[in-house]
Coordinates of C-alpha atoms in Angstrom, one line a residue:
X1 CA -76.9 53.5 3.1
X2 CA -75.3 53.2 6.6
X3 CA -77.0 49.9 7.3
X4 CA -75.0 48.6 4.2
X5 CA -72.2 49.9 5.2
X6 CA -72.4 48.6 8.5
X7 CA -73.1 45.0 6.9
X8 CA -69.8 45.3 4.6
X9 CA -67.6 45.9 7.3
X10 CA -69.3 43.6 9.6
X11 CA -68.7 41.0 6.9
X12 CA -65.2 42.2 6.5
X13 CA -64.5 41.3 10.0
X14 CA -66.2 38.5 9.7
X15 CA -64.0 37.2 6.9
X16 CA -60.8 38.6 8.9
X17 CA -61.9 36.2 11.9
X18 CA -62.2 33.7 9.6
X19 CA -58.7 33.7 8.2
X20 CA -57.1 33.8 11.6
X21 CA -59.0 31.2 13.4
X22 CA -57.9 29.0 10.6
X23 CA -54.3 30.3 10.6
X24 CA -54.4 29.4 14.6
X25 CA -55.6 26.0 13.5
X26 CA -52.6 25.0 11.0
X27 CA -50.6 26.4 13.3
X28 CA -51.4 24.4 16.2
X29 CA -51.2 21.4 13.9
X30 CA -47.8 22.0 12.8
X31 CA -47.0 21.9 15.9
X32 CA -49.0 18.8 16.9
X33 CA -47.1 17.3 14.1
X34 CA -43.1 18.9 14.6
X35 CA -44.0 17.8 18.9
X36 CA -44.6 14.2 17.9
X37 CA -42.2 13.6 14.8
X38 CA -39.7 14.9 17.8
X39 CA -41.0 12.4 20.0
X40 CA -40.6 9.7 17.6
X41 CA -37.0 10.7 16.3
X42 CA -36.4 10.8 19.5
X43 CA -37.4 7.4 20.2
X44 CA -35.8 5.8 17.1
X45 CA -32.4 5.6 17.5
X46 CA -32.9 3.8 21.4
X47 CA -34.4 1.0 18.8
X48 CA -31.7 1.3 16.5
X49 CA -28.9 1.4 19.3
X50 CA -30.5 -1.3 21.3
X51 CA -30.8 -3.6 18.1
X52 CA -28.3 -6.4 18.5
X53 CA -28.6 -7.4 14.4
X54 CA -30.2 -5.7 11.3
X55 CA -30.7 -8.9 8.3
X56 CA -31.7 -7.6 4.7
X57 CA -33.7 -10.4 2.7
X58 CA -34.9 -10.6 -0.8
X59 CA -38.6 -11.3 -1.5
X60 CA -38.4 -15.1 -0.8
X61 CA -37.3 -14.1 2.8
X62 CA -33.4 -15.6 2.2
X63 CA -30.6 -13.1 3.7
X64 CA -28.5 -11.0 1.3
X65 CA -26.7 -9.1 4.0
X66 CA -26.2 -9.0 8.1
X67 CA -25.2 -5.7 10.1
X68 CA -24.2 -6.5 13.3
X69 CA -21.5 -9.0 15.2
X70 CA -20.1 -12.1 13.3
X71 CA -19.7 -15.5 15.1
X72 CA -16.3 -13.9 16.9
X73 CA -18.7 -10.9 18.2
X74 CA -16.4 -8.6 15.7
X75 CA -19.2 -5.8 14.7
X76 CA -19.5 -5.1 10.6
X77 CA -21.3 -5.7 7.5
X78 CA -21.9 -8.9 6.0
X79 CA -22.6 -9.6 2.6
X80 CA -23.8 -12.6 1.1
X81 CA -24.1 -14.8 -2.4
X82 CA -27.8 -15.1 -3.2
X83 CA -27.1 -17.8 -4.9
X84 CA -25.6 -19.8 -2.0
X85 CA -26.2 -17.9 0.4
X86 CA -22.6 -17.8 1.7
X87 CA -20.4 -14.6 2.6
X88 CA -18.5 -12.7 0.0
X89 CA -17.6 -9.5 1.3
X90 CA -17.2 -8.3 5.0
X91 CA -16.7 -4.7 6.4
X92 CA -15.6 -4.5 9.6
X93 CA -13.5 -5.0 12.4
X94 CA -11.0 -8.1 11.9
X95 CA -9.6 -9.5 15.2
X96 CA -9.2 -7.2 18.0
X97 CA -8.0 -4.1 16.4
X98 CA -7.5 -4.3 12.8
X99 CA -10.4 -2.8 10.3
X100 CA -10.7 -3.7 6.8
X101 CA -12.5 -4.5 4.1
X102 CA -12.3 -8.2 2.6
X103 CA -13.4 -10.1 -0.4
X104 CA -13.7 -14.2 -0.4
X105 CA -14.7 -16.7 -3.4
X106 CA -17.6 -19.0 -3.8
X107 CA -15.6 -21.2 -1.0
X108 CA -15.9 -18.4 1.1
X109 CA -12.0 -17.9 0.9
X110 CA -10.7 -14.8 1.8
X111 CA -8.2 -13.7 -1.4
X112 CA -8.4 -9.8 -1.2
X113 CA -8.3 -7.3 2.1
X114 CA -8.1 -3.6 2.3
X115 CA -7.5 -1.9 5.4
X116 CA -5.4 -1.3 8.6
X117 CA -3.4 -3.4 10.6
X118 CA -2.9 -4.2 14.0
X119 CA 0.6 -2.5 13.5
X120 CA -1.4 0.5 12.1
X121 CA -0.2 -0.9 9.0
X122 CA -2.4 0.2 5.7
X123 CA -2.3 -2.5 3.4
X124 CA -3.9 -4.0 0.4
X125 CA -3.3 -8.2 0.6
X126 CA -4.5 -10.6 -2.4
X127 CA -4.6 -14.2 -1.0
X128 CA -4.6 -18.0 -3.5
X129 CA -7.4 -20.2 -3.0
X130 CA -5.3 -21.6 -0.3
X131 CA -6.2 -18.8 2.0
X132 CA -2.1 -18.1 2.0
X133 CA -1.1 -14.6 1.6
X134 CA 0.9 -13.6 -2.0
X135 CA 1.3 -10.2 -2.6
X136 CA 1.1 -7.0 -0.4
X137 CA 1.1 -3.4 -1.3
X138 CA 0.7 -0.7 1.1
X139 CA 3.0 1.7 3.4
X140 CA 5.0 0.1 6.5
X141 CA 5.0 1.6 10.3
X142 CA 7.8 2.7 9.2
X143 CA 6.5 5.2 6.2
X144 CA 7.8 3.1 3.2
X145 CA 5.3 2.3 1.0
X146 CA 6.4 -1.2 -0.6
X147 CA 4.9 -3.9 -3.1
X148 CA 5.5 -7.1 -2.0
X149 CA 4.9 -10.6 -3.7
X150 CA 5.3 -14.3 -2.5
X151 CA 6.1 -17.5 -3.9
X152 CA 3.9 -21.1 -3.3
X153 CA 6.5 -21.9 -0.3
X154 CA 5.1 -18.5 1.4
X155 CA 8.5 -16.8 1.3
X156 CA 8.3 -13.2 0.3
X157 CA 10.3 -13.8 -3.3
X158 CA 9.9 -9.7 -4.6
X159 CA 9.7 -6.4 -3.8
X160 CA 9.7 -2.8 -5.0
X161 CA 9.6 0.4 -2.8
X162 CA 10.8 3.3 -1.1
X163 CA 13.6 1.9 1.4
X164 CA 15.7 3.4 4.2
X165 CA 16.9 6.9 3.0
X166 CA 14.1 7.2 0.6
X167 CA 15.8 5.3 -2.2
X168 CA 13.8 3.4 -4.7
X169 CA 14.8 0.1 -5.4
X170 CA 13.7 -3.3 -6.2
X171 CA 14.9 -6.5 -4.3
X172 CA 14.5 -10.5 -5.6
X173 CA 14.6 -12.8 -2.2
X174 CA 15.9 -16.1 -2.6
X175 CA 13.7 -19.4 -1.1
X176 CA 16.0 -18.7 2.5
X177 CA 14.3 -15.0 2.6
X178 CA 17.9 -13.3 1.8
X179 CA 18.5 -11.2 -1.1
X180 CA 20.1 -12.0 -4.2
X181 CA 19.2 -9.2 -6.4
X182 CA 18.8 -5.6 -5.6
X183 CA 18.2 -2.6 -8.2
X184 CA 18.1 0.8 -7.0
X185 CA 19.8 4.0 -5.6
X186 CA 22.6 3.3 -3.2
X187 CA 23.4 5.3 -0.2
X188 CA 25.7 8.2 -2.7
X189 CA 23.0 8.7 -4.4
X190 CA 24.0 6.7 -8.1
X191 CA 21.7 3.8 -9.6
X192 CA 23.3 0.5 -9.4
X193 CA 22.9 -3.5 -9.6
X194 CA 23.8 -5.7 -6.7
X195 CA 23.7 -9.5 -7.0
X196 CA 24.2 -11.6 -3.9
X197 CA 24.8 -15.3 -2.3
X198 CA 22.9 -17.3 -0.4
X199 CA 24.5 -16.1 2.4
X200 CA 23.8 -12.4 1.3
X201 CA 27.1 -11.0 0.5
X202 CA 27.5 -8.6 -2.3
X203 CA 29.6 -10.8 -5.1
X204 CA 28.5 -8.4 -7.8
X205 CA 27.4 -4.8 -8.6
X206 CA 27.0 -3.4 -11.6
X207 CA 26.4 1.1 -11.3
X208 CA 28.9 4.0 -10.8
X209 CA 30.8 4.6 -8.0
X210 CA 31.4 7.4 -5.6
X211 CA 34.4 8.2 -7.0
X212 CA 32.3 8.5 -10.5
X213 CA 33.7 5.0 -12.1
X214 CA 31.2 2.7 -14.1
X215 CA 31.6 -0.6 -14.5
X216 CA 30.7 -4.2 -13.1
X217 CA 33.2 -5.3 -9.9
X218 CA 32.9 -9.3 -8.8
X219 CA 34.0 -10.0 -5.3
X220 CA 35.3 -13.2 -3.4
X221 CA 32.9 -14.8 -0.7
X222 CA 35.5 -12.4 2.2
X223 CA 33.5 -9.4 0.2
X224 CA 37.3 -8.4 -1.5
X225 CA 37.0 -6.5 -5.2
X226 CA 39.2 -9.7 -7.0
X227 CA 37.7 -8.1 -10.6
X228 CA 36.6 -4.7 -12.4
X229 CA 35.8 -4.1 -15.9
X230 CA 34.8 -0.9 -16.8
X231 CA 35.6 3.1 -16.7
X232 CA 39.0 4.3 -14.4
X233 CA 40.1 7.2 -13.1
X234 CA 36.5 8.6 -11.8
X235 CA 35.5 11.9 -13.3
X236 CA 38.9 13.5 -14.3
X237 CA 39.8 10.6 -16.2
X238 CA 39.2 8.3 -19.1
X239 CA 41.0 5.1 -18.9
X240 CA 39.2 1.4 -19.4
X241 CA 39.7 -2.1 -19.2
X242 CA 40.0 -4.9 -16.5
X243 CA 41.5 -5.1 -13.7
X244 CA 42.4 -8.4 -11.4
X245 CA 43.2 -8.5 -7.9
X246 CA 44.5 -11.0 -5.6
X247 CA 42.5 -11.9 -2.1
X248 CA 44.0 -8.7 -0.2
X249 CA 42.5 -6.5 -2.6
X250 CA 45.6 -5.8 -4.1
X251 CA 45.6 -5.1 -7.5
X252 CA 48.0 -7.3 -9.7
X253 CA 46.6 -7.3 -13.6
X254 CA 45.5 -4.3 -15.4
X255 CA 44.6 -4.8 -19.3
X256 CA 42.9 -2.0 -20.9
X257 CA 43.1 1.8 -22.4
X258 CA 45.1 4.0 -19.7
X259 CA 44.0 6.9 -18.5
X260 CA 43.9 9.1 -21.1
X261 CA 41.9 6.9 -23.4
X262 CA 44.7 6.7 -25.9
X263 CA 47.4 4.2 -25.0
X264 CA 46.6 0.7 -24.6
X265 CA 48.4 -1.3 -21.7
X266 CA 48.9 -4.5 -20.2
X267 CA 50.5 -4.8 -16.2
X268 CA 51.7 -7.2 -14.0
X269 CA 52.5 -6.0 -10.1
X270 CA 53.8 -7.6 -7.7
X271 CA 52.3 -7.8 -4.1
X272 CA 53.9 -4.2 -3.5
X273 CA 52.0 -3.0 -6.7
X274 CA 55.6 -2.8 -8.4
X275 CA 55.4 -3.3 -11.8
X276 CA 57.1 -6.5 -12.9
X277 CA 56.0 -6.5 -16.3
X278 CA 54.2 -4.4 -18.9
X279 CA 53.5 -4.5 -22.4
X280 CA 56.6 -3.4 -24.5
X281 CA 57.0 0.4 -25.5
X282 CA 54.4 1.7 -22.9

């Protein structure tokens, strides 16, 4: 009976021997393994940073798409038309110091770029097949963002933002790059309509005015109110009608609804603003 016993345990230990000399040996394989997958991590990126191109190709061997410098050594990702081979999308640096993303046509003509100016501009551009830039959307240096669009002759002809002061407007450009129309919220703070000349002089503005009047005034080419039709007396009053002055800015015709709103009037003044004349029994 003790010399089975002795045999069990000496089997026992046996078995326990076993176990840990094989334990040792994964072990030491693991490390084996995690000592040379270091090693070659390691090595890997001194490949990938010393690689002056990467080119992926389809099974026929043709490239679909280039990382590395273009022909201007500006680093990024080209992507290419399997069909022709040519580039239709580029991400990467553009000039010296501009990054963006760009789309081009089958003529490899850019018409579409996302990114950041020079300026530290961020901008979203749409191009014709001309290559020429017309429209723009994106936020100034100057914090506004802004929608902008141009005609054929290159001109910026539109455009509909934030401006100075945070007001939102909207502004039409005439083919000499000056405004003629401009929609938005004026320096008071009230909506109105401007329409200008080619020299870009407000002749006409349509909105309410600081002193609370609505109505449409037309100017001479001096910038002088010479016409008003509308609502007088601001907010404590009433009155309507139109109103003519002469090229002082004097007024010297009134025709209209005094203030009040009941009694209708007519008025001639003279260059003192006398009255020489006014509709009978008024």
């Amino acid at each position: 009976m003790n010399i089975e016993k002795d045999l069990s345990l000496l089997v026992t230990r046996l078995e326990k021997l076993e176990r840990q000399n094989r334990f040792f040996k994964i072990l030491g394989v693991m490390i084996l393994l995690t000592a040379g997958a270091a090693l070659f991590m390691g090595a890997r990126p001194l490949d990938v940073l010393q690689a002056e191109r990467f080119v992926l190709v389809d099974s026929s061997g043709q490239a679909m798409a280039t990382l590395g410098p273009d022909g201007s050594g500006r680093p990024g990702l080209s992507i290419k038309d399997k069909a022709t081979g040519k580039e239709r999308v580029w991400l990467g640096m553009w000039g010296a110091s501009e990054a963006g993303l760009g789309f081009f046509d089958k003529n490899e003509k850019e018409r579409s770029r996302l990114g950041i100016t020079t300026d530290d501009v961020t901008r979203l551009s749409f191009y014709d097949a001309a290559d020429n830039q017309k429209a723009w959307f994106g936020i100034t240096n100057g914090g506004q963002p802004t929608v902008s669009l141009w005609a054929p002759d290159l001109k910026q002809r539109a455009w509909i933002g934030i401006s100075e002061g945070n007001k939102p407007a909207v502004a039409i450009d005439g083919a000499n790059g000056k405004s003629l129309v401009w929609l938005g919220v004026y320096n008071n703070g009230l909506p109105g309509v401007s329409i200008y000349d080619n020299d870009e002089k407000d002749r006409v503005f349509m909105g309410i005015t600081s002193q609370g009047e609505s109505g449409v005034s037309v100017s001479d080419s001096a910038g002088n109110e010479r016409a008003w039709l509308g609502m007088f007396g601001g907010t404590v009053g009433n009155g309507s009608g139109v109103s003519a002055n002469d090229s002082n800015g004097r007024q010297r015709a009134f025709f209209g609804i005094a203030a009040g709103g009941q009694v209708p009037r007519g008025v001639i003044y003279n260059a003192s603003k006398q009255e020489t004349w006014s509709t009978p029994n008024q």
